[in-house]
Coordinates of C-alpha atoms in Angstrom, one line a residue:
M201 CA 21.6 53.3 73.5
T202 CA 18.5 54.7 75.2
E203 CA 15.1 54.0 73.8
R204 CA 12.8 57.0 73.4
S205 CA 9.2 56.8 74.2
P206 CA 6.9 57.2 71.2
M207 CA 5.8 60.8 70.6
L208 CA 2.1 61.6 71.2
P209 CA 0.1 63.2 68.5
P210 CA -0.5 67.0 68.8
E211 CA -4.2 66.6 69.5
R212 CA -3.5 64.4 72.5
T213 CA -0.8 66.6 73.9
R214 CA -3.1 69.6 73.6
T215 CA -5.8 67.8 75.5
L216 CA -3.4 66.8 78.2
A217 CA -2.3 70.3 78.6
L218 CA -5.8 71.6 78.9
A219 CA -6.7 68.9 81.4
S220 CA -3.7 69.8 83.5
A221 CA -4.8 73.5 83.5
F222 CA -8.3 72.4 84.5
L223 CA -7.0 70.4 87.4
R224 CA -4.8 73.3 88.5
G225 CA -8.0 75.5 88.8
V226 CA -9.7 72.7 90.8
A227 CA -6.7 72.4 93.1
A228 CA -6.5 76.2 93.7
A229 CA -10.2 76.4 94.7
G230 CA -9.9 73.3 96.9
L231 CA -6.9 74.7 98.7
G232 CA -8.6 78.0 99.5
L233 CA -11.8 76.3 100.6
G234 CA -9.9 73.7 102.7
S235 CA -7.8 76.3 104.5
L236 CA -10.9 78.3 105.5
A237 CA -12.7 75.1 106.5
V238 CA -9.9 74.1 108.8
L239 CA -10.0 77.6 110.5
V240 CA -13.7 77.5 111.0
T241 CA -13.6 73.9 112.3
V242 CA -11.0 74.9 114.9
V243 CA -13.1 77.8 116.1
W244 CA -16.2 75.5 116.3
I245 CA -14.3 72.8 118.2
S246 CA -13.0 75.3 120.7
S247 CA -16.4 76.9 121.3
P248 CA -18.1 75.6 124.6
Y249 CA -21.6 76.1 123.3
P250 CA -21.8 75.3 119.5
D251 CA -25.1 76.1 117.8
S252 CA -24.8 73.2 115.3
G253 CA -22.8 70.1 114.4
P254 CA -19.8 69.7 112.2
G255 CA -22.0 69.8 109.1
G256 CA -23.2 73.3 110.0
A257 CA -19.7 74.5 110.6
L258 CA -18.5 73.2 107.2
R259 CA -21.5 74.9 105.5
A260 CA -20.7 78.1 107.2
A261 CA -17.1 77.8 106.0
A262 CA -18.3 77.3 102.4
A263 CA -20.5 80.3 102.6
V264 CA -17.7 82.5 104.0
W265 CA -15.4 81.3 101.3
L266 CA -17.9 82.4 98.7
L267 CA -18.3 85.7 100.5
A268 CA -14.6 86.3 100.0
H269 CA -15.2 86.2 96.3
G270 CA -17.9 88.9 96.5
A271 CA -21.0 86.7 96.8
E272 CA -23.9 88.1 98.9
L273 CA -25.2 86.0 101.7
V274 CA -28.6 85.8 103.4
R275 CA -29.4 84.9 107.0
P276 CA -32.8 83.3 106.9
D277 CA -33.1 82.8 110.7
T278 CA -33.6 86.3 112.3
L279 CA -35.7 87.5 115.2
S280 CA -38.0 89.4 113.0
G281 CA -38.4 86.5 110.6
V282 CA -37.3 88.7 107.6
P283 CA -34.1 87.3 105.9
A284 CA -31.2 89.7 106.4
P285 CA -28.6 90.2 103.7
V286 CA -24.9 90.2 104.5
G287 CA -23.0 92.1 101.7
V288 CA -19.9 93.5 103.4
V289 CA -16.9 91.6 102.1
P290 CA -13.9 91.3 104.4
L291 CA -11.2 92.4 101.9
L292 CA -8.4 90.6 103.7
L293 CA -10.1 87.3 102.9
V294 CA -10.2 88.2 99.2
A295 CA -6.4 88.1 98.9
G296 CA -6.1 84.4 99.4
P297 CA -8.5 83.2 96.7
V298 CA -7.3 85.8 94.2
W299 CA -3.7 84.8 94.7
L300 CA -4.4 81.1 94.3
A301 CA -6.4 81.6 91.1
H302 CA -3.7 83.9 89.7
R303 CA -0.9 81.4 90.6
A304 CA -2.8 78.5 89.0
A305 CA -3.3 80.4 85.7
R306 CA 0.3 81.6 85.7
D307 CA 1.7 78.1 86.2
A308 CA -0.6 76.6 83.6
A309 CA 0.4 79.2 80.9
E310 CA 4.2 79.0 81.6
P311 CA 6.1 76.5 79.4
E312 CA 7.4 73.4 81.1
E313 CA 10.5 71.4 80.0
G314 CA 9.5 68.5 77.9
R315 CA 5.8 69.3 77.9
R316 CA 3.7 71.3 75.6
R317 CA 1.9 74.2 77.1
P318 CA -1.7 75.2 76.2
S319 CA -2.5 78.4 74.4
Q320 CA -3.1 81.5 76.5
A321 CA -6.8 81.4 75.9
G322 CA -7.0 77.7 76.6
A323 CA -5.1 78.0 79.9
F324 CA -7.4 80.9 80.9
C325 CA -10.6 79.0 80.1
A326 CA -9.5 75.7 81.7
V327 CA -8.3 77.3 85.0
T328 CA -11.4 79.4 85.2
A329 CA -13.8 76.5 84.5
G330 CA -12.1 74.3 87.1
Y331 CA -12.2 77.0 89.8
L332 CA -15.9 77.9 89.1
L333 CA -16.9 74.2 89.2
V334 CA -15.7 74.0 92.8
A335 CA -17.4 77.3 93.6
A336 CA -20.7 76.0 92.3
G337 CA -20.4 72.9 94.4
A338 CA -19.7 74.9 97.5
A339 CA -22.8 77.1 96.8
A340 CA -24.9 74.0 96.5
Y341 CA -23.5 72.5 99.7
A342 CA -24.1 75.7 101.7
R343 CA -27.7 76.0 100.6
D344 CA -29.1 74.3 103.7
G345 CA -26.8 76.1 106.2
S346 CA -27.3 79.2 108.4
L347 CA -25.8 81.4 105.7
R348 CA -27.1 80.9 102.2
V349 CA -25.6 82.3 98.9
V350 CA -27.7 84.5 96.6
P351 CA -27.6 82.6 93.3
D352 CA -27.4 85.8 91.2
T353 CA -24.1 86.8 92.8
L354 CA -22.4 83.6 91.6
A355 CA -22.2 85.1 88.0
F356 CA -21.4 88.6 89.2
P357 CA -19.1 89.2 90.9
V358 CA -17.8 85.7 91.8
A359 CA -17.2 84.6 88.2
L360 CA -15.8 88.1 87.3
V361 CA -13.3 87.9 90.2
V362 CA -12.1 84.5 89.3
A363 CA -11.8 85.4 85.6
G364 CA -9.9 88.6 86.4
A365 CA -7.4 86.8 88.6
A366 CA -6.9 84.0 86.0
A367 CA -6.4 86.6 83.2
A368 CA -3.8 88.4 85.3
G369 CA -2.0 85.1 85.8
V370 CA -1.9 84.4 82.1
W371 CA -0.7 88.0 81.5
T372 CA 2.1 87.5 84.0
A373 CA 3.2 84.3 82.4
A374 CA 3.4 86.1 79.0
G375 CA 5.8 88.7 80.5
R376 CA 3.2 91.4 81.2
P377 CA 3.2 92.8 77.7
F378 CA 1.5 96.1 76.9
G379 CA -0.1 95.2 73.6
P380 CA -0.8 94.4 70.9
L381 CA -4.5 94.9 71.2
P382 CA -6.9 92.4 69.7
S383 CA -7.8 92.6 66.0
W384 CA -11.4 93.6 66.8
S385 CA -10.3 96.7 68.8
P386 CA -10.4 100.2 67.0
L387 CA -7.5 100.8 64.6
V388 CA -6.7 104.1 66.3
L389 CA -6.1 102.4 69.6
Q390 CA -4.0 99.7 67.9
E391 CA -1.8 102.3 66.3
A392 CA -1.4 104.3 69.5
V393 CA -0.4 101.2 71.5
A394 CA 2.2 100.3 68.9
R395 CA 4.0 103.5 69.6
T396 CA 6.7 103.4 72.2
L397 CA 6.0 107.0 73.3
F398 CA 2.4 106.1 74.0
R399 CA 3.4 103.1 76.0
N400 CA 5.8 105.1 78.1
R401 CA 3.2 107.8 78.9
A402 CA 0.6 105.2 79.7
E403 CA 2.9 103.3 82.0
A404 CA 3.8 106.6 83.8
A405 CA 0.1 107.4 84.2
C406 CA -0.7 103.9 85.6
R407 CA 2.1 104.1 88.1
A408 CA 1.1 107.5 89.3
A409 CA -2.5 106.5 89.7
A410 CA -1.5 103.4 91.7
V411 CA 0.7 105.6 93.9
G412 CA -2.1 108.1 94.5
A413 CA -4.6 105.4 95.4
A414 CA -2.1 103.7 97.7
V415 CA -1.4 107.0 99.5
L416 CA -5.2 107.5 99.9
V417 CA -5.7 104.1 101.5
G418 CA -2.7 104.6 103.7
G419 CA -4.0 107.9 104.9
G420 CA -7.3 106.4 105.6
A421 CA -5.7 103.7 107.7
L422 CA -3.9 106.4 109.6
L423 CA -7.1 108.2 110.3
V424 CA -8.7 105.0 111.6
A425 CA -5.8 104.3 113.8
V426 CA -5.9 107.8 115.3
A427 CA -9.6 107.5 115.9
L428 CA -9.3 104.1 117.6
G429 CA -6.6 105.5 119.8
R430 CA -8.8 108.3 120.9
N431 CA -11.8 105.9 121.5
A432 CA -9.8 103.0 122.9
A433 CA -12.1 102.5 125.9
A434 CA -15.2 102.2 123.7
A435 CA -13.5 99.7 121.4
Q436 CA -12.4 97.6 124.4
D437 CA -15.9 97.6 125.9
S438 CA -17.5 96.5 122.6
F439 CA -14.9 93.8 122.1
L440 CA -15.5 92.3 125.6
A441 CA -19.3 92.6 125.3
L442 CA -19.6 90.5 122.1
S443 CA -18.4 87.3 123.7
G444 CA -17.5 86.0 127.2
D445 CA -15.2 83.1 126.3
W446 CA -11.8 83.1 124.7
S447 CA -12.8 81.2 121.6
G448 CA -15.6 83.7 120.8
R449 CA -13.2 86.6 121.4
L450 CA -10.7 84.9 119.1
A451 CA -13.4 84.7 116.4
V452 CA -14.3 88.4 116.9
L453 CA -10.6 89.3 116.7
L454 CA -10.1 87.4 113.4
L455 CA -13.2 89.1 111.9
A456 CA -11.9 92.5 113.0
V457 CA -8.5 91.9 111.4
S458 CA -10.1 90.7 108.2
L459 CA -12.1 94.0 108.0
V460 CA -9.0 96.3 108.5
P461 CA -8.7 97.1 104.8
N462 CA -12.4 98.0 104.7
A463 CA -11.9 100.4 107.6
A464 CA -8.9 102.0 105.7
L465 CA -11.1 102.6 102.7
W466 CA -13.8 104.1 104.9
G467 CA -11.2 106.5 106.3
A468 CA -10.1 107.4 102.8
A469 CA -13.7 108.2 101.8
Y470 CA -14.0 110.2 105.0
G471 CA -11.0 112.3 104.1
L472 CA -12.1 112.8 100.5
G473 CA -15.3 114.5 101.8
P474 CA -18.3 112.3 100.9
G475 CA -17.7 110.2 104.0
F476 CA -19.6 106.9 104.7
A477 CA -23.1 105.9 105.7
L478 CA -23.9 104.5 109.1
G479 CA -27.3 103.3 108.1
T480 CA -29.9 104.7 105.9
G481 CA -30.4 107.8 108.0
A482 CA -26.9 108.9 109.0
T483 CA -23.7 110.0 107.2
A484 CA -20.3 110.8 108.7
T485 CA -18.3 113.5 106.9
P486 CA -15.4 115.9 107.9
L487 CA -18.1 118.5 108.5
G488 CA -19.9 116.4 111.1
L489 CA -22.2 113.4 111.7
T490 CA -25.7 114.0 110.5
G491 CA -28.8 111.9 111.3
T492 CA -29.2 109.0 113.7
P493 CA -26.7 106.3 113.2
A494 CA -27.6 102.6 113.4
V495 CA -24.2 101.3 114.6
P496 CA -23.9 97.7 115.9
H497 CA -21.5 96.8 118.7
F498 CA -18.1 96.2 117.0
P499 CA -14.6 97.3 117.9
L500 CA -13.8 99.0 114.6
L501 CA -17.0 101.0 114.6
A502 CA -15.8 102.7 117.7
A503 CA -13.7 104.9 115.4
A504 CA -16.8 106.6 114.0
P505 CA -17.1 110.3 114.9
D506 CA -19.5 111.5 117.5
Q507 CA -22.8 113.2 116.6
G508 CA -22.8 116.9 116.1
P509 CA -20.7 119.4 114.2
A510 CA -17.1 118.6 113.4
T511 CA -14.0 120.1 115.1
P512 CA -10.8 121.3 113.6
L513 CA -9.3 117.9 114.3
N514 CA -11.9 116.4 112.0
W515 CA -11.1 119.0 109.3
A516 CA -7.5 117.8 109.4
A517 CA -8.6 114.6 107.6
L518 CA -8.8 116.7 104.4
A519 CA -5.0 116.7 104.3
V520 CA -5.1 113.0 103.2
P521 CA -6.3 113.6 99.6
A522 CA -4.0 116.7 99.3
V523 CA -1.0 114.5 100.1
A524 CA -2.2 111.9 97.7
A525 CA -2.4 114.5 94.9
L526 CA 1.1 115.7 95.6
A527 CA 2.4 112.2 95.6
L528 CA 0.7 111.6 92.2
A529 CA 2.3 114.8 90.8
W530 CA 5.7 113.9 92.1
C531 CA 5.5 110.4 90.5
V532 CA 4.6 112.0 87.1
V533 CA 7.3 114.6 87.3
R534 CA 10.0 112.1 88.0
R535 CA 9.3 110.7 84.5
A536 CA 8.6 114.0 82.9
A537 CA 11.8 115.8 84.0
P538 CA 14.4 113.2 85.2
A539 CA 17.2 114.6 87.3
D540 CA 19.9 112.9 85.3
A541 CA 18.6 113.7 81.8
P542 CA 19.3 116.7 79.6
R543 CA 16.7 119.5 79.4
A544 CA 15.8 118.6 75.8
Q545 CA 14.5 115.2 76.8
A546 CA 12.0 116.6 79.3
W547 CA 8.3 116.4 78.5
S548 CA 6.4 119.5 77.4
P549 CA 3.9 121.2 79.7
R550 CA 1.1 119.8 77.6
E551 CA 2.3 116.2 77.9
T552 CA 2.8 116.7 81.7
V553 CA -0.7 118.0 82.1
L554 CA -2.2 115.2 80.0
V555 CA -0.4 112.4 81.8
T556 CA -1.2 113.9 85.2
G557 CA -4.9 114.2 84.2
L558 CA -4.9 110.5 83.1
A559 CA -3.3 109.5 86.3
A560 CA -6.0 111.4 88.3
L561 CA -8.7 109.7 86.2
G562 CA -7.2 106.3 87.0
C563 CA -6.9 107.2 90.7
G564 CA -10.6 108.2 90.8
A565 CA -11.6 105.0 89.0
G566 CA -9.6 102.8 91.4
T567 CA -11.0 104.6 94.4
A568 CA -14.6 104.1 93.2
L569 CA -14.0 100.4 92.6
L570 CA -12.4 99.9 96.0
T571 CA -15.0 101.8 97.9
A572 CA -17.7 99.9 96.1
V573 CA -16.5 96.6 97.5
A574 CA -15.7 98.0 101.0
G575 CA -19.3 98.5 101.9
G576 CA -22.7 96.9 101.6
P577 CA -25.8 95.9 103.5
L578 CA -25.6 94.4 107.0
G579 CA -29.3 93.7 107.3
S580 CA -32.7 95.0 106.4
G581 CA -34.2 98.3 107.4
A582 CA -31.8 100.9 108.8
L583 CA -28.7 98.6 108.1
A584 CA -29.5 98.3 104.4
A585 CA -26.8 100.9 103.5
F586 CA -23.5 100.7 105.3
G587 CA -20.2 102.1 104.2
P588 CA -18.9 104.6 101.6
V589 CA -20.9 105.6 98.5
W590 CA -18.7 104.7 95.5
W591 CA -20.3 107.1 93.0
L592 CA -19.4 110.0 95.3
A593 CA -16.0 108.8 96.5
G594 CA -14.7 108.2 92.9
P595 CA -15.4 111.7 91.5
A596 CA -14.2 113.3 94.8
A597 CA -10.8 111.5 94.3
L598 CA -10.7 112.7 90.7
A599 CA -11.4 116.3 91.7
W600 CA -8.8 116.3 94.5
T601 CA -6.0 114.7 92.4
A602 CA -6.6 116.7 89.3
G603 CA -7.2 120.0 91.0
I604 CA -4.0 119.8 93.1
G605 CA -2.0 117.4 91.1
V606 CA -1.9 119.2 87.7
P607 CA -0.7 122.6 89.1
A608 CA 1.8 120.8 91.4
A609 CA 3.2 118.8 88.5
L610 CA 3.8 121.9 86.4
L611 CA 5.5 123.7 89.3
L612 CA 7.6 120.7 90.1
R613 CA 8.6 120.4 86.4
L614 CA 9.7 124.1 86.4
W615 CA 11.7 123.5 89.6
R616 CA 13.5 120.5 88.2
L617 CA 14.3 122.3 84.9
R618 CA 15.5 125.5 86.5
E619 CA 18.8 127.0 85.5
R620 CA 21.7 126.0 87.8
G621 CA 23.5 128.8 89.6
W622 CA 20.6 131.2 90.0
A623 CA 21.3 131.3 93.8
W624 CA 24.0 133.4 95.5
R625 CA 27.3 131.6 95.3
R626 CA 30.5 132.4 97.2
D627 CA 32.7 132.4 94.1
A628 CA 30.4 134.9 92.3
D629 CA 31.4 138.5 92.0
A630 CA 29.9 140.4 94.9
P631 CA 29.0 144.2 94.8
E632 CA 31.7 146.6 96.0
G633 CA 29.6 147.8 98.9
A634 CA 29.0 144.2 100.1
A635 CA 32.7 143.1 99.9
D636 CA 33.4 143.6 103.6
T637 CA 30.1 142.2 104.7
G638 CA 30.6 139.1 102.6
R639 CA 34.1 138.6 104.0
A640 CA 32.8 139.0 107.5
D641 CA 30.0 136.5 107.0
D642 CA 32.3 133.9 105.3
G643 CA 34.9 133.9 108.0
D644 CA 34.5 130.3 108.7
D645 CA 34.6 129.3 105.0
D646 CA 37.8 131.4 104.5
D647 CA 39.4 129.6 107.5
E648 CA 38.5 126.2 105.9
D649 CA 39.9 127.2 102.6
A650 CA 43.1 128.5 104.2
E651 CA 43.5 125.2 106.0
D652 CA 43.0 123.2 102.8
A653 CA 45.6 125.4 101.0
E654 CA 48.0 125.0 103.9
D655 CA 47.7 121.2 103.7
V656 CA 48.4 121.2 100.0
R657 CA 51.4 123.5 100.3
G658 CA 52.8 121.5 103.2
G659 CA 53.0 124.7 105.4
T660 CA 55.3 126.6 103.0
A661 CA 53.7 129.6 101.3
G662 CA 54.5 130.4 97.7
N663 CA 56.7 127.2 97.2
D664 CA 55.9 124.0 95.5
V665 CA 56.3 120.8 97.5
D666 CA 56.9 117.4 95.7
G667 CA 56.2 119.0 92.3
V668 CA 52.7 120.1 93.3
P669 CA 52.2 123.7 92.2
E670 CA 50.4 126.2 94.4
A671 CA 46.7 126.4 93.5
P672 CA 45.6 129.9 92.7
E673 CA 43.0 131.5 94.8
G674 CA 39.3 131.0 93.8
T675 CA 39.8 127.7 91.9
G676 CA 39.2 124.1 93.0
K677 CA 37.2 125.0 96.1
P678 CA 35.1 122.2 97.8
R679 CA 31.4 122.0 97.4
R680 CA 29.0 123.6 99.9
W681 CA 25.9 121.9 101.2
W682 CA 23.9 125.0 100.2
A683 CA 25.3 125.1 96.7
P684 CA 25.5 121.5 95.5
W685 CA 25.8 122.5 91.8
R686 CA 29.4 123.7 92.4
T687 CA 31.8 121.2 91.0
G688 CA 35.0 122.9 91.8
A689 CA 36.1 122.7 88.1
P690 CA 38.1 125.6 86.7
S691 CA 36.5 127.9 84.1
D692 CA 37.5 128.2 80.5
S693 CA 39.5 131.4 81.1
T694 CA 41.5 129.7 83.8
V695 CA 42.4 126.8 81.6
Q696 CA 43.5 129.2 78.8
E697 CA 45.7 131.2 81.2
N698 CA 47.2 127.9 82.5
Q699 CA 48.0 126.7 78.9
A700 CA 49.5 130.1 78.0
G701 CA 51.7 130.0 81.1
A702 CA 52.9 126.5 80.3
A703 CA 53.7 127.5 76.7
A704 CA 55.8 130.5 78.0
G705 CA 58.0 128.2 80.0
G706 CA 56.6 129.1 83.4
P707 CA 55.3 126.6 86.0
A708 CA 52.0 125.0 85.1
P709 CA 49.4 126.1 87.6
A710 CA 46.7 123.7 89.0
G711 CA 43.8 122.9 86.8
G712 CA 45.8 123.0 83.5
A713 CA 45.9 120.6 80.6
P714 CA 45.4 116.9 81.5
E715 CA 48.7 116.0 79.8
D716 CA 50.5 117.6 82.8
D717 CA 49.4 114.7 85.0
P718 CA 52.3 112.2 85.3
G719 CA 49.9 109.3 85.3
F720 CA 48.0 110.4 82.2
E721 CA 48.1 107.9 79.3
P722 CA 46.6 109.1 76.1
Y723 CA 46.3 105.7 74.6
D724 CA 45.2 103.7 77.6
F725 CA 41.9 103.0 75.9
L726 CA 43.4 100.9 73.1
P727 CA 42.9 97.1 73.3
T728 CA 45.6 95.2 74.9
D729 CA 44.5 91.6 74.1
P730 CA 46.9 89.3 72.0
W731 CA 44.6 89.6 69.0
H732 CA 46.4 92.8 67.9
E733 CA 50.0 91.5 68.5
K734 CA 52.4 91.2 65.6
E735 CA 52.9 87.5 65.7
T736 CA 49.2 86.8 66.0
R737 CA 48.5 89.1 63.1
E738 CA 51.1 87.4 60.8
A739 CA 49.9 83.9 61.7
R740 CA 46.3 85.0 60.9
W741 CA 47.4 86.5 57.6
A742 CA 49.3 83.3 56.6
S743 CA 46.3 81.1 57.4
L744 CA 44.1 83.3 55.2
K745 CA 46.6 83.2 52.4
R746 CA 46.9 79.4 52.5
G747 CA 43.1 79.1 52.4
S748 CA 42.6 81.5 49.5
G749 CA 44.1 79.3 46.9
G750 CA 46.6 81.8 45.6
L751 CA 44.1 84.7 45.2
M752 CA 45.6 86.9 47.9
A753 CA 48.5 89.2 47.1
D754 CA 52.0 88.5 48.4
F755 CA 52.5 91.4 50.8
P756 CA 52.2 91.6 54.6
A757 CA 49.2 92.9 56.5
R758 CA 48.9 96.6 56.9
I759 CA 49.5 97.8 60.5
P760 CA 47.0 100.5 61.7
A761 CA 48.5 103.9 62.5
A762 CA 47.3 103.7 66.1
L763 CA 49.1 100.4 66.6
R764 CA 52.3 101.6 64.9
S765 CA 52.4 104.5 67.3
E766 CA 51.8 102.1 70.2
E767 CA 54.7 99.9 69.0
T768 CA 56.9 103.0 68.6
S769 CA 56.1 104.2 72.1
E770 CA 57.0 100.8 73.6
Q771 CA 60.6 100.9 72.3
P772 CA 63.2 101.9 74.9
A773 CA 64.3 105.5 75.0
D774 CA 68.0 104.7 74.6
A775 CA 67.4 102.6 71.4
K776 CA 68.9 104.3 68.3
P777 CA 66.7 104.6 65.2
A778 CA 67.7 102.5 62.2
E779 CA 69.7 104.1 59.4
A780 CA 67.6 105.1 56.4
K781 CA 68.3 103.1 53.3
P782 CA 69.2 104.9 50.1
A783 CA 66.4 105.4 47.7
E784 CA 68.1 103.6 44.9
A785 CA 68.8 100.5 46.9
K786 CA 66.6 97.6 45.9
P787 CA 65.2 95.2 48.4
A788 CA 67.0 91.9 48.8
D789 CA 65.4 88.9 47.4
P790 CA 63.8 87.0 50.3
K791 CA 64.1 83.7 48.5
P792 CA 67.3 81.7 49.3
A793 CA 69.9 81.0 46.6
D794 CA 69.5 78.0 44.4
P795 CA 72.1 75.4 45.4
K796 CA 71.8 73.6 42.1
P797 CA 74.5 74.2 39.4
A798 CA 73.7 76.5 36.5
D799 CA 73.1 75.3 33.0
A800 CA 75.5 75.9 30.1
D801 CA 73.7 79.2 29.1
G802 CA 74.2 80.5 32.6
R803 CA 70.7 80.1 33.7
G804 CA 69.7 78.2 36.8
A805 CA 67.7 75.1 36.8
T806 CA 64.0 75.5 36.4
P807 CA 62.1 74.7 39.6

């Protein structure tokens, strides 16, 4: 026998689970910080003229790691002597810390075999506390470096980003449920979330908003790519001018790659109309670049438009939000009027408009949030404002998606719910004056139909080959690519005519009743397993009778009518039916005769 270890009390197991979640948060933060420190150390080692020692490189790595969480940095050593802020967050660097915090919270909240998991609130608080402890230590370590962290930004947005990622991880471990809401939330919202209809509509609105925002960002990236292609020479000159050795150029290249998502959001804001700021005195919009831009030398900034009025090529950027609005409308209509659902299950126009409006609102809110983190200050003075203005980009996205998306959703809904067969079809009755024209235009189709009919008849007109009757003209025609709703099925009148002809004794034409098919089996859907066989049924009945203690009647189990017909159909055709017994004949006694001698009075022995 195996000896089991003594069970721990619940208080100790809960403490161990919380400690494990806390260590997961510490490990996630340490893994992200260590990865970035290794990259910065490699660049520092490969540099021929480093400005500081290894301590300065590690402090710079800690500051950049905090910048990836949204913290604002300050460069104290400048030529003017005034500290210069650095608030532009490379969004590609944000993906690593967010994913690590999300994964740590998800793993801490998931149940493990043989171990007790902490509560969802406990896992969230423990992972967040462990992660923020490492962040506070990194901020204290980078305080004496060339890039210092503004203390106020550690609470917002660093703590908010970590808490959001941890909350998303706990929600993922719980199965991503949509509700129920907390008890302190309004009762109206709790009742609304409890309804399945509300959850379906909310899910459709969230998906459509995500699709619209994704199309906006993708369109902005396309605009940036086109602009860089047009100004490739200027981008190359700025890239080569920033550094003369390969290690410096590698650092510039890594920085440019980490800022690609920012450039895509700048392009999306440009297509929406508000544009982006190139300093405190210049703004780039599809209508032109106004003011005097303060643009530093950087490869991605070579995509900025030139000064002066815009050209029709710049106006083409307005197609990006229009396409995003159409994509949002299409995503809503796919749920409002599914192609494989009946017309009665489609949403009403009011519901379609409401869900599209909510999706547009979500798209505007997401655009405002993304553009807010895509820009920021790059210095003092003219570089204090750099990037898109979120409080203009968000309402612009809402206006574009709602103004184009709502009418487009209604039109797409009408199109998907249209009546089939409204277009001209070949098998429809044509006017008398257009009979010759229609025959002339459909010469190729008539040839194809004639060839198909010739193949079916085997080259013999008017005769049946192998028992296949000749198909009448106008029935069973193949589909056309321009009329996909044609199924080639016969009409009701054709079926009635075929049934009438079969009843009169004539040949059954094509498209008649399904019983005419030699392979048709009307009872092929009945079960064929041994559970319904006669022997199994009798054995089951005998077992039940023995276990009932004499309470069950002494008669065999009743055979269902469907099974009786099946057994009758399985008998051979040449088998003769059994002769009917006379009505007055009594059934024979199934009990065997008593072999014991009878008593004197003629009665048998008592059993």
